[in-house]
Coordinates of C-alpha atoms in Angstrom, one line a residue:
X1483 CA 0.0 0.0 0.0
X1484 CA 3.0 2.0 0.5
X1485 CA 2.9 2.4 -3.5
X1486 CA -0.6 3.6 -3.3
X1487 CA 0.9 6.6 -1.0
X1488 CA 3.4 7.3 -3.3
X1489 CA 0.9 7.5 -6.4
X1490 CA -1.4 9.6 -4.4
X1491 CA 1.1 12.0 -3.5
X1492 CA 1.9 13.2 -7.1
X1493 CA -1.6 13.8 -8.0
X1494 CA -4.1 16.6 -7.0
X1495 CA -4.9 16.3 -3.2
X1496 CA -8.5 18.2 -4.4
X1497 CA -9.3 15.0 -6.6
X1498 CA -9.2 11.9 -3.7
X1499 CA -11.6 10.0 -6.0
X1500 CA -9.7 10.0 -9.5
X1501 CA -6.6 10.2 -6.8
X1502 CA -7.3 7.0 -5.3
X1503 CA -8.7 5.1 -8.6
X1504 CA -5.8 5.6 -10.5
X1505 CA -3.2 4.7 -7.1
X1506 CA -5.5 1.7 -7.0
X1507 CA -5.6 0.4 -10.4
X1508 CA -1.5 1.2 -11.4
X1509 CA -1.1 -1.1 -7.7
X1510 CA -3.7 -3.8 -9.5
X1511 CA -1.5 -3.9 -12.5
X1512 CA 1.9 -4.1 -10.4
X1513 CA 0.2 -7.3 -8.1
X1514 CA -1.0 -9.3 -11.1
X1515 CA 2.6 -8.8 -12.6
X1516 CA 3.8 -11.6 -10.3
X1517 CA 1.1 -14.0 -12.0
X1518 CA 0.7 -12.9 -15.6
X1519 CA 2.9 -15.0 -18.3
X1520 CA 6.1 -13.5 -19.7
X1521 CA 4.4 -12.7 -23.1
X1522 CA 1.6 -10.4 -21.3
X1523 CA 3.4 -9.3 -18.6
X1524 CA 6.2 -7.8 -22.1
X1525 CA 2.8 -6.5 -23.9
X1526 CA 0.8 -4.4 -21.3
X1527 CA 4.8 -3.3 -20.0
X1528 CA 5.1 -2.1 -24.1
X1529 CA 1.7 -0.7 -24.0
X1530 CA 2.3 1.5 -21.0
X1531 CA 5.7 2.1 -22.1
X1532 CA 4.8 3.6 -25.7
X1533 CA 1.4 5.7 -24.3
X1534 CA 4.7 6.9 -21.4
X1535 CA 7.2 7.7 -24.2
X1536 CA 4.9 10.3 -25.3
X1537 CA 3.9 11.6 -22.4
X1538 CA 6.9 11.5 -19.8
X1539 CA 9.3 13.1 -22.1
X1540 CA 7.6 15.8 -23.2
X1541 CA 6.9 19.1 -21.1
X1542 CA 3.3 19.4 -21.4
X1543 CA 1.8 16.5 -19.7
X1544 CA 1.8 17.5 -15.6
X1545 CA 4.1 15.8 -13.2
X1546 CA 1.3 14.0 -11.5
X1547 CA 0.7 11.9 -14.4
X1548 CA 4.5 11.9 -15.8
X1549 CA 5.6 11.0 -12.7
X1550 CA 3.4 7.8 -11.3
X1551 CA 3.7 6.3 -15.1
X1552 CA 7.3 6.4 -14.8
X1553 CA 7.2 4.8 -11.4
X1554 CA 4.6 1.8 -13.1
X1555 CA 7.1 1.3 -15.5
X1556 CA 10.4 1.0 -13.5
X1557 CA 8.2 -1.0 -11.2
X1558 CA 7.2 -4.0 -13.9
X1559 CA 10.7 -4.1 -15.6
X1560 CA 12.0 -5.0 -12.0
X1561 CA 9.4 -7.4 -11.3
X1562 CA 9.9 -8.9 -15.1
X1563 CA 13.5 -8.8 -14.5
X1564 CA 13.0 -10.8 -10.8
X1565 CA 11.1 -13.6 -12.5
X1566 CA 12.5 -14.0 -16.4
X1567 CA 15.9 -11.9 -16.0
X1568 CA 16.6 -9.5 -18.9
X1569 CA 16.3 -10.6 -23.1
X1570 CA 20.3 -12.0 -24.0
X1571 CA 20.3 -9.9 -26.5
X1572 CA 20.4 -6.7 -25.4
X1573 CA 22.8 -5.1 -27.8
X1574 CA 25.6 -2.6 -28.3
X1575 CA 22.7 -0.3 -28.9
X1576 CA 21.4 0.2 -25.8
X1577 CA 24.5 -0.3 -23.9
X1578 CA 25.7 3.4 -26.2
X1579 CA 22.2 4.2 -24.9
X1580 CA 22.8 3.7 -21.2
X1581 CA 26.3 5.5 -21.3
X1582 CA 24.2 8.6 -23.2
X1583 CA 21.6 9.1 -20.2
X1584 CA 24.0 8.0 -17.3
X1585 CA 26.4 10.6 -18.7
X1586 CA 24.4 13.3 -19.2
X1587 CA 22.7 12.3 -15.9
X1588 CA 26.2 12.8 -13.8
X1589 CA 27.2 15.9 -16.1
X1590 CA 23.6 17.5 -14.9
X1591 CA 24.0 16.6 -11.3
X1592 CA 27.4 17.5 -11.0
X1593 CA 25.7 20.9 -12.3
X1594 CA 23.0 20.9 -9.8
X1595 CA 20.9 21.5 -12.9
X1596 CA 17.9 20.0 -11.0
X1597 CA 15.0 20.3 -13.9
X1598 CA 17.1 18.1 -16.0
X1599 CA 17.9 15.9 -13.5
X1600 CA 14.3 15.3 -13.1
X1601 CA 13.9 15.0 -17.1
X1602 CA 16.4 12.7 -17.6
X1603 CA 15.5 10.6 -14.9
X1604 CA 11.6 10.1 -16.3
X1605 CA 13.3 9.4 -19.6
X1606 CA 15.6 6.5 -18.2
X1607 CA 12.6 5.1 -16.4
X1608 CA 10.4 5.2 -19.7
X1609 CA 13.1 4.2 -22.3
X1610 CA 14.6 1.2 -20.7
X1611 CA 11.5 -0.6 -19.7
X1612 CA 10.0 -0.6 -23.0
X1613 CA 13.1 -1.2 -24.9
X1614 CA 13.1 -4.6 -22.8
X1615 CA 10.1 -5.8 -22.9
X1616 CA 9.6 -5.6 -26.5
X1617 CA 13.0 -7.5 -26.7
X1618 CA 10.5 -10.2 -25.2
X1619 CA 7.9 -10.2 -28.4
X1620 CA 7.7 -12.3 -30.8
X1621 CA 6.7 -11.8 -34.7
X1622 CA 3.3 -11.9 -34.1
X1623 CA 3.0 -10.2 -31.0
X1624 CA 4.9 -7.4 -31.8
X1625 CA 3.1 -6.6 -34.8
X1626 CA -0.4 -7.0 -32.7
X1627 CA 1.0 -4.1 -30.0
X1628 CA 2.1 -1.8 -33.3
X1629 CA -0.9 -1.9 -34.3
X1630 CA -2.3 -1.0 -31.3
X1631 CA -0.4 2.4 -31.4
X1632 CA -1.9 2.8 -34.8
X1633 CA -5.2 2.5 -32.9
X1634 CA -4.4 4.9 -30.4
X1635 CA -2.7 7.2 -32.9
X1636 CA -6.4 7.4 -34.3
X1637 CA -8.0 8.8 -31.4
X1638 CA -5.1 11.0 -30.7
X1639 CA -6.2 12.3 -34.5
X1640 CA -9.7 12.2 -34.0
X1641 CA -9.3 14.7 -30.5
X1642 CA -6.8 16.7 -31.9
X1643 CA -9.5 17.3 -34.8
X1644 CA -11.9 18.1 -31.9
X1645 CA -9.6 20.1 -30.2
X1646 CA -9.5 22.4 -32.9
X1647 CA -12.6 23.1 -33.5
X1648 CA -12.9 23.5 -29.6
X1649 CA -15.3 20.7 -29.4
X1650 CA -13.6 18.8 -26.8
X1651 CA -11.2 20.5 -24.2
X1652 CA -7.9 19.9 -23.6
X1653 CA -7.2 17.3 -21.1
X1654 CA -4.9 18.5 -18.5
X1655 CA -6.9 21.3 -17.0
X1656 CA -9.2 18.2 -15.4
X1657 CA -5.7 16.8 -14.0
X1658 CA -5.2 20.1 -12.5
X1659 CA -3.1 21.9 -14.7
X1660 CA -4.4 24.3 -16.8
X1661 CA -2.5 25.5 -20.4
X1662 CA -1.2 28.4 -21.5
X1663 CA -1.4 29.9 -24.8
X1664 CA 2.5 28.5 -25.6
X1665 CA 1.9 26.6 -28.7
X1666 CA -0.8 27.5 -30.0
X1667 CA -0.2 30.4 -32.5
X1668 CA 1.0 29.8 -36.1
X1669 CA -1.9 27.6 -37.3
X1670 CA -2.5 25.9 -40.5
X1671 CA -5.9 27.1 -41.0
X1672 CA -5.8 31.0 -40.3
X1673 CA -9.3 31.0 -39.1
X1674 CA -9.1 28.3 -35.9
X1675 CA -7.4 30.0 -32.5
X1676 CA -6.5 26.4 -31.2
X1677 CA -4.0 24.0 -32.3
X1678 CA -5.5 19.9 -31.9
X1679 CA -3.4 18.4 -29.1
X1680 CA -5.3 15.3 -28.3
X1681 CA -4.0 14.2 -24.7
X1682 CA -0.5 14.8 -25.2
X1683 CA -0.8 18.5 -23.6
X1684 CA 1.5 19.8 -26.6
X1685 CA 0.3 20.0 -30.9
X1686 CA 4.2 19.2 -31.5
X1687 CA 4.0 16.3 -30.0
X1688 CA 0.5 15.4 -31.3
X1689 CA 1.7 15.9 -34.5
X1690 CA 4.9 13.9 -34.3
X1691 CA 2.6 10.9 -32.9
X1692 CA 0.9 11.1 -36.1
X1693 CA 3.3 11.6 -38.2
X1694 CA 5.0 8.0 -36.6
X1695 CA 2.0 6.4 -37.0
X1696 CA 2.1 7.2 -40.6
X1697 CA 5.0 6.1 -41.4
X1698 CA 4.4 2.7 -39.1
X1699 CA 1.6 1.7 -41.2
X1700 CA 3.7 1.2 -44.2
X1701 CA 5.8 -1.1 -41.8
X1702 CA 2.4 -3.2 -40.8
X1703 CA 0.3 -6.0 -42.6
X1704 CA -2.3 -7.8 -41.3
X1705 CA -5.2 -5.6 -42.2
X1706 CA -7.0 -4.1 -45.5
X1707 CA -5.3 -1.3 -47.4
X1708 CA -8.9 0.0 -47.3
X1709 CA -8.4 0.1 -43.4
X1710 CA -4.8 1.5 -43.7
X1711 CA -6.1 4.6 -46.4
X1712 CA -8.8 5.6 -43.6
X1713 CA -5.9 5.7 -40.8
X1714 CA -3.8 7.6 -43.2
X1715 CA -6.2 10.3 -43.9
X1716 CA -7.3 9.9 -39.9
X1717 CA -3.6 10.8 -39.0
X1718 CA -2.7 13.3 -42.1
X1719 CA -6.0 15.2 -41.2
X1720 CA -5.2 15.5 -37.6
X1721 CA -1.7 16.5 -38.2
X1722 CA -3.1 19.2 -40.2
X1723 CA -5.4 20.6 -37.1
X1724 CA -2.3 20.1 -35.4
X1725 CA -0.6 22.6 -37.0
X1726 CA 3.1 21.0 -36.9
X1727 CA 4.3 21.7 -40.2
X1728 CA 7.8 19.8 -39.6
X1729 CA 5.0 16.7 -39.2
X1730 CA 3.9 17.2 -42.8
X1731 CA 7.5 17.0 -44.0
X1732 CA 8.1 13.8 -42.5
X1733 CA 4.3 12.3 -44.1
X1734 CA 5.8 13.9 -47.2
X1735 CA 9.2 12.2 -47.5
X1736 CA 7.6 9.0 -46.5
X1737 CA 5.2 9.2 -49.6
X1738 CA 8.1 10.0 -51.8
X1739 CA 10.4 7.1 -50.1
X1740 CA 7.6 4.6 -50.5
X1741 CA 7.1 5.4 -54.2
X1742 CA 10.5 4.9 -55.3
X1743 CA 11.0 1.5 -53.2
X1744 CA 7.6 0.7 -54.9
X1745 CA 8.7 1.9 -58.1
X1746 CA 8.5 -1.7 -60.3
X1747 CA 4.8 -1.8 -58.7
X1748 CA 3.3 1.7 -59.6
X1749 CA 1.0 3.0 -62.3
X1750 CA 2.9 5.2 -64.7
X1751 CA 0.9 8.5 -63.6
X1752 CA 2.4 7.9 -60.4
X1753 CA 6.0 7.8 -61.9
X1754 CA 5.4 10.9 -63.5
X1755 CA 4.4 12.4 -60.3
X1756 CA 7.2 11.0 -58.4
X1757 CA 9.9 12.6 -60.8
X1758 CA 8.4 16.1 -61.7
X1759 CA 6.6 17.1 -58.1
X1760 CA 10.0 17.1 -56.3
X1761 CA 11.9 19.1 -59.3
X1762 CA 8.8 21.6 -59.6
X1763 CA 9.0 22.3 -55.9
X1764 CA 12.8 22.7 -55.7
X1765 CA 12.5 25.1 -58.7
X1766 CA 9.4 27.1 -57.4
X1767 CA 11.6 27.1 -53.7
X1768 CA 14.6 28.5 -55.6
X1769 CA 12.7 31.4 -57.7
X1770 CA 10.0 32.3 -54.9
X1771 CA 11.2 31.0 -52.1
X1772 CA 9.1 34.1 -49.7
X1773 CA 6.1 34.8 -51.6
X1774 CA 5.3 30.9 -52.9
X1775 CA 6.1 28.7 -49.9
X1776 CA 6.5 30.9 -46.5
X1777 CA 3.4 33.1 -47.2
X1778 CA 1.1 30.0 -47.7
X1779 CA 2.8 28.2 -44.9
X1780 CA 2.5 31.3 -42.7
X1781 CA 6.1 31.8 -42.2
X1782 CA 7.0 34.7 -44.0
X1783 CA 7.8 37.8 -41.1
X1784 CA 7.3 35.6 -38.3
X1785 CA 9.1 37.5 -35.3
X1786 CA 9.6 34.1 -33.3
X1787 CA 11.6 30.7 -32.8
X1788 CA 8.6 29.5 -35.6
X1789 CA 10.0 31.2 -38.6
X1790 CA 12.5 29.2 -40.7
X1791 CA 14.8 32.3 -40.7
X1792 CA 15.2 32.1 -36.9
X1793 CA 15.5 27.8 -36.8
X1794 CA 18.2 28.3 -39.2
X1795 CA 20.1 31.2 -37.0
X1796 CA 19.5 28.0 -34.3
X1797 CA 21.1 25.5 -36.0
X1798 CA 23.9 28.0 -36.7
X1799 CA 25.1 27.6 -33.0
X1800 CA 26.9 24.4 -33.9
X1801 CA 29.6 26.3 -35.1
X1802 CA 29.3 29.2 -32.5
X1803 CA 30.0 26.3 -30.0
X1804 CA 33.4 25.6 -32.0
X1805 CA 34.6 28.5 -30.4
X1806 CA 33.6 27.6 -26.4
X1807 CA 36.2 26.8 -24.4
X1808 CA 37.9 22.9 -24.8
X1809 CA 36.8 21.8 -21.5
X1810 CA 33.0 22.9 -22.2
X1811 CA 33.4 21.2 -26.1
X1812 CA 34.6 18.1 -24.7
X1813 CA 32.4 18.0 -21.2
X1814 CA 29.3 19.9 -21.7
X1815 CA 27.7 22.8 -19.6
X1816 CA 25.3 23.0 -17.4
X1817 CA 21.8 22.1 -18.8
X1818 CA 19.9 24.3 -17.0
X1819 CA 21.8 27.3 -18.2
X1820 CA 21.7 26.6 -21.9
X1821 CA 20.4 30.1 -23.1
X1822 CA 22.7 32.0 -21.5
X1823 CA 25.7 30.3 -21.9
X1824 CA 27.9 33.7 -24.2
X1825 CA 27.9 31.8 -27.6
X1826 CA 24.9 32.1 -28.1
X1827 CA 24.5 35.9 -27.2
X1828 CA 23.7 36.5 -30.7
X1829 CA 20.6 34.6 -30.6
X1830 CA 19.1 36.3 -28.2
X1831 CA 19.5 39.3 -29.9
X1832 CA 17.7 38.2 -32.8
X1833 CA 14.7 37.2 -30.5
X1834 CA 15.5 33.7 -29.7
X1835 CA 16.0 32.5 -26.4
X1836 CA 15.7 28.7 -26.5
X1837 CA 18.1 26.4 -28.4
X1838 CA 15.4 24.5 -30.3
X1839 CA 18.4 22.5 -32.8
X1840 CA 18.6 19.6 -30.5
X1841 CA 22.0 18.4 -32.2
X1842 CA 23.0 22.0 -30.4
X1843 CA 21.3 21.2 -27.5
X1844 CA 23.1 17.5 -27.1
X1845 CA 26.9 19.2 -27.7
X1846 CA 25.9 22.0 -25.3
X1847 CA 24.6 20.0 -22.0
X1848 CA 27.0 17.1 -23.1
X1849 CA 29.7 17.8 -24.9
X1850 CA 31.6 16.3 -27.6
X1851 CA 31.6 12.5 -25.2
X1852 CA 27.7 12.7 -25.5
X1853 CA 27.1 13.3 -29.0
X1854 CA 29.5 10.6 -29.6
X1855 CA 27.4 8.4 -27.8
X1856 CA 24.4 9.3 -29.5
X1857 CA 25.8 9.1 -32.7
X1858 CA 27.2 4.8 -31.7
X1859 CA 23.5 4.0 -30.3
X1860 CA 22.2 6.1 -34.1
X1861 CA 24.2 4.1 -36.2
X1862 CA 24.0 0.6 -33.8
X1863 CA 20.5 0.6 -34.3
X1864 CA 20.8 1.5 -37.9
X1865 CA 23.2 -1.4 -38.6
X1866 CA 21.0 -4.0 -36.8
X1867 CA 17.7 -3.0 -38.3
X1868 CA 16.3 -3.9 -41.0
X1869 CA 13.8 -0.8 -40.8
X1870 CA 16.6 1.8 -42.1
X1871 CA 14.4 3.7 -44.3
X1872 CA 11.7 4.9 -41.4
X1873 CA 15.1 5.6 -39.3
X1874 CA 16.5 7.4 -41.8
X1875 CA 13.1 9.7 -42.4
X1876 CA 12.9 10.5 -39.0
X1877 CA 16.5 11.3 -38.4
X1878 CA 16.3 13.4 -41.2
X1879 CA 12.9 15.1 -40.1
X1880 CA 13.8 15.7 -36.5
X1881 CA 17.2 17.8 -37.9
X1882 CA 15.0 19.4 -39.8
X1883 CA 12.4 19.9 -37.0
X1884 CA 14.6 21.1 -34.0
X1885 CA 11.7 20.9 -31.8
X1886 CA 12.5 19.5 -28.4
X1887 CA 9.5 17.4 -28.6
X1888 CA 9.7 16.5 -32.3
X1889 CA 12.9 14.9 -31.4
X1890 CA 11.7 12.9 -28.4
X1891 CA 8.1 11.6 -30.3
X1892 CA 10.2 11.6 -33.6
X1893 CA 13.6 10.5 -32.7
X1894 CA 13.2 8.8 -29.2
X1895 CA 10.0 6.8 -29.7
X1896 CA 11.7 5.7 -33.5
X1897 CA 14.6 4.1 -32.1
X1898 CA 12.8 2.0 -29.3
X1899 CA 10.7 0.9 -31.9
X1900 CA 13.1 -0.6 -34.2
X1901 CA 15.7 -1.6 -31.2
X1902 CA 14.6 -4.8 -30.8
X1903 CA 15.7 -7.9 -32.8
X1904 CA 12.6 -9.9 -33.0
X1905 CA 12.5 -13.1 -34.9
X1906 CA 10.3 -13.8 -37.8
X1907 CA 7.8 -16.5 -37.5
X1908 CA 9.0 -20.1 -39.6
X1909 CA 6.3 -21.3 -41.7
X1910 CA 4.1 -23.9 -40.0
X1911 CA 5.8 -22.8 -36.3
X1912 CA 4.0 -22.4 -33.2
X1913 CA 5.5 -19.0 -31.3
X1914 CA 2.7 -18.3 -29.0
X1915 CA 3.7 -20.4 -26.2
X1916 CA 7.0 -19.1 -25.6
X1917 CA 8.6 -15.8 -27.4
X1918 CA 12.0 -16.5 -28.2
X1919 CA 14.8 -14.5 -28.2
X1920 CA 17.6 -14.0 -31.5
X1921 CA 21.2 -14.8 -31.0
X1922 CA 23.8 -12.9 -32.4
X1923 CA 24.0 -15.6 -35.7
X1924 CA 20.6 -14.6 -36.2
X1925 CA 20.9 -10.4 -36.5
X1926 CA 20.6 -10.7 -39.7
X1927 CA 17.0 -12.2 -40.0
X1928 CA 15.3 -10.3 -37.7
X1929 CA 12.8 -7.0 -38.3
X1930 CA 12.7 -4.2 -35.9
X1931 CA 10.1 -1.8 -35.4
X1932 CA 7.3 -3.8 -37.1
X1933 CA 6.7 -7.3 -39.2
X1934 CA 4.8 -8.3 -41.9
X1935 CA 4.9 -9.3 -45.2
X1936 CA 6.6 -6.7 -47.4
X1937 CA 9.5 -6.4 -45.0
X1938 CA 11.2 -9.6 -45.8
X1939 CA 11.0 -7.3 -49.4
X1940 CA 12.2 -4.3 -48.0
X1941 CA 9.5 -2.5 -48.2
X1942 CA 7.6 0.1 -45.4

């Protein structure tokens, strides 16, 4: 009951009722852990873990739910690690991983930069939970809990839609939080006053869920492409009411990736498409790139961090921070004090006061030792999945983003996803009653971040 205390203390003492439901049922879920098989025990610790991933990282979401979900889930992986152990193969990746977060972990507390300390450690206690237990999913398994975040990623749309149209309210005021206006400027559609947010308390982070679960479906089989077309549309309209434009680019490169991988398989209209849409928008971006593309987009004389102007002043840090002293270049600085730190002076006197580039942001809070670990657990996971084209798009998209929370919805939750080596199903195999785990011989056969029939192909 001691847990019970513990959940109830991080959530509004005004609310006993939803206080003491929610203590009561996380407790329920921790006390049938000791009974449930391995496989379930993997598959409701994934579930929570990818519904946490979007929450716990991000700043929206209040403490009182970050906080408790975090605890759930550092609470099942020990109780899943008392009674199976840990998955053999847990990989070079997430070893590069570990060092990453326990790095910048010591660097912050050596600091006393107490807000990340607090970030970091709801990060740990989301990221390493669910990167285990979908180590412990089979084929079949694994594509059933994808497909479950493609199920949630429609009612995500669906609420964002609603938000915007201020049908439903935002969440978190019932929690006890209310939200401020950050965010929600810069819309799509000039005539709505509210960006769609669904529950994840931020439209960046909506729209980066959405954009994932766009590019997951191409990963997915099992269902009608009838079914998959109404998800897309779901997710593309809801990223739209979102207002996350860096969202869009991602849906777009994916459409462009999966027509040239599908390329044999496509009507010729659709080759024509694929060749002269690209070239027409590169040359209308070089003659008129103000008047054609910002102006529509809204971005043209936009006086904050959302104008393209002032992102690309951002990313222009990384070589301001060539000329900090070796010790911070090599060690990092303090976290807390990002924005202040002297090379990036300039910046604030162009109006921007937040580091948004988060390649910037790793090199300043971690130096030159984290980024190199970042970079090993990038290219581990790269060399062991077979899902490099989704890892590749998002990469790409989150450099393009800078967002802090595009990175940890597009970045963070892309890399648990296709960490695990999960073995494909042989033909006329039972591998319900006991998921297996791949040995090193067997890297080379496995799919991460989603099965089903076009990946042995290649194809997302």
């Amino acid at each position: 009951m001691a847990y019970v205390y513990l959940i109830a203390s991080y959530l509004p003492p005004s609310q006993a009722v939803t206080t003491w439901t929610a203590a009561v049922g996380l407790y329920a879920v921790l006390v049938l852990a000791f009974f449930v098989p391995r496989h379930v025990l993997a598959e409701v610790g994934a579930v929570v873990g990818i519904v946490g991933v979007v929450l716990i990282p991000n700043f929206g979401a209040p403490l009182s739910v970050k906080a408790p979900l975090a605890g759930v889930l550092a609470a099942l992986l020990m109780v899943s690690v008392a009674r199976f152990g840990l998955p053999d193969q847990i990989g070079k990746p997430l070893a590069f991983l570990a060092g990453f977060f326990i790095y910048a972990l010591v660097s912050a507390l050596s600091y006393g930069a107490m807000q990340s300390v607090q970030s970091l450690t709801l990060q740990i206690a989301t990221v390493f939970p669910i990167a285990a237990f979908l180590l412990q999913l089979d084929g079949r398994r694994l594509e059933r809990l994808l497909w479950t975040v493609c199920w949630i990623g429609v009612i995500e749309a669906v609420w964002a839609v609603a938000n915007a149209l201020e049908v439903l309210p935002l969440p978190w005021g019932i929690l006890g939080k209310e939200l401020g206006a950050e965010g929600q400027v810069h819309n799509l559609i000039e005539q709505l006053t509210v960006r769609g947010s669904g529950s994840l308390a931020h439209p960046l982070a909506c729209g980066w869920f959405l954009a994932f679960c766009v590019v997951l479906l191409g990963k997915l089989s099992g269902r009608s492409r009838v079914l998959r077309s109404i998800f897309a549309v779901l997710y593309i309209a809801g990223i739209v009411f979102t207002g996350t434009r860096s969202a869009l680019i991602i849906v777009t490169l994916t459409c462009v990736a999966i027509l040239i991988i599908s390329w044999r398989n496509i009507a010729i209209p659709a080759k024509i498409a694929a060749v002269f849409v690209p070239v027409a928008l590169a040359l209308v971006s070089a003659i008129s790139f103000e008047s054609l593309i910002l102006e529509p987009l809204g971005l043209y004389g936009v006086d904050n961090t959302a104008s393209y102007y002032q992102r690309a002043d951002s990313a222009d840090a990384f070589f301001a921070l060539l000329n900090a002293p070796v010790s911070l270049l090599v060690f990092g600085g303090n976290p807390d004090q990002l924005s202040t730190r002297p090379e990036f002076y300039y910046l604030a006197q162009n109006g921007i006061f937040a580091i948004d580039n988060q390649w910037v942001s790793a090199l300043a809070k971690t130096g030159v030792i984290g980024l190199v670990l970042l970079l090993m657990f990038i290219s581990g996971v790269f060399r062991r999945s077979r899902s490099r084209f989704p890892c590749a798009l998002f990469l790409v998209g989150s450099t393009l983003a800078f967002s802090p929370l595009d990175w940890n919805i597009g970045v963070v939750m892309w890399v648990i996803l296709a960490l695990p080596q999960v073995p494909q199903r042989e033909p006329g195999k039972n591998t319900a009653a006991s998921p297996s785990v791949v040995s090193d011989s067997e890297a080379s056969n496995v799919v991460a971040g989603g099965i089903g029939k076009e990946s042995a192909a290649g194809v997302i």
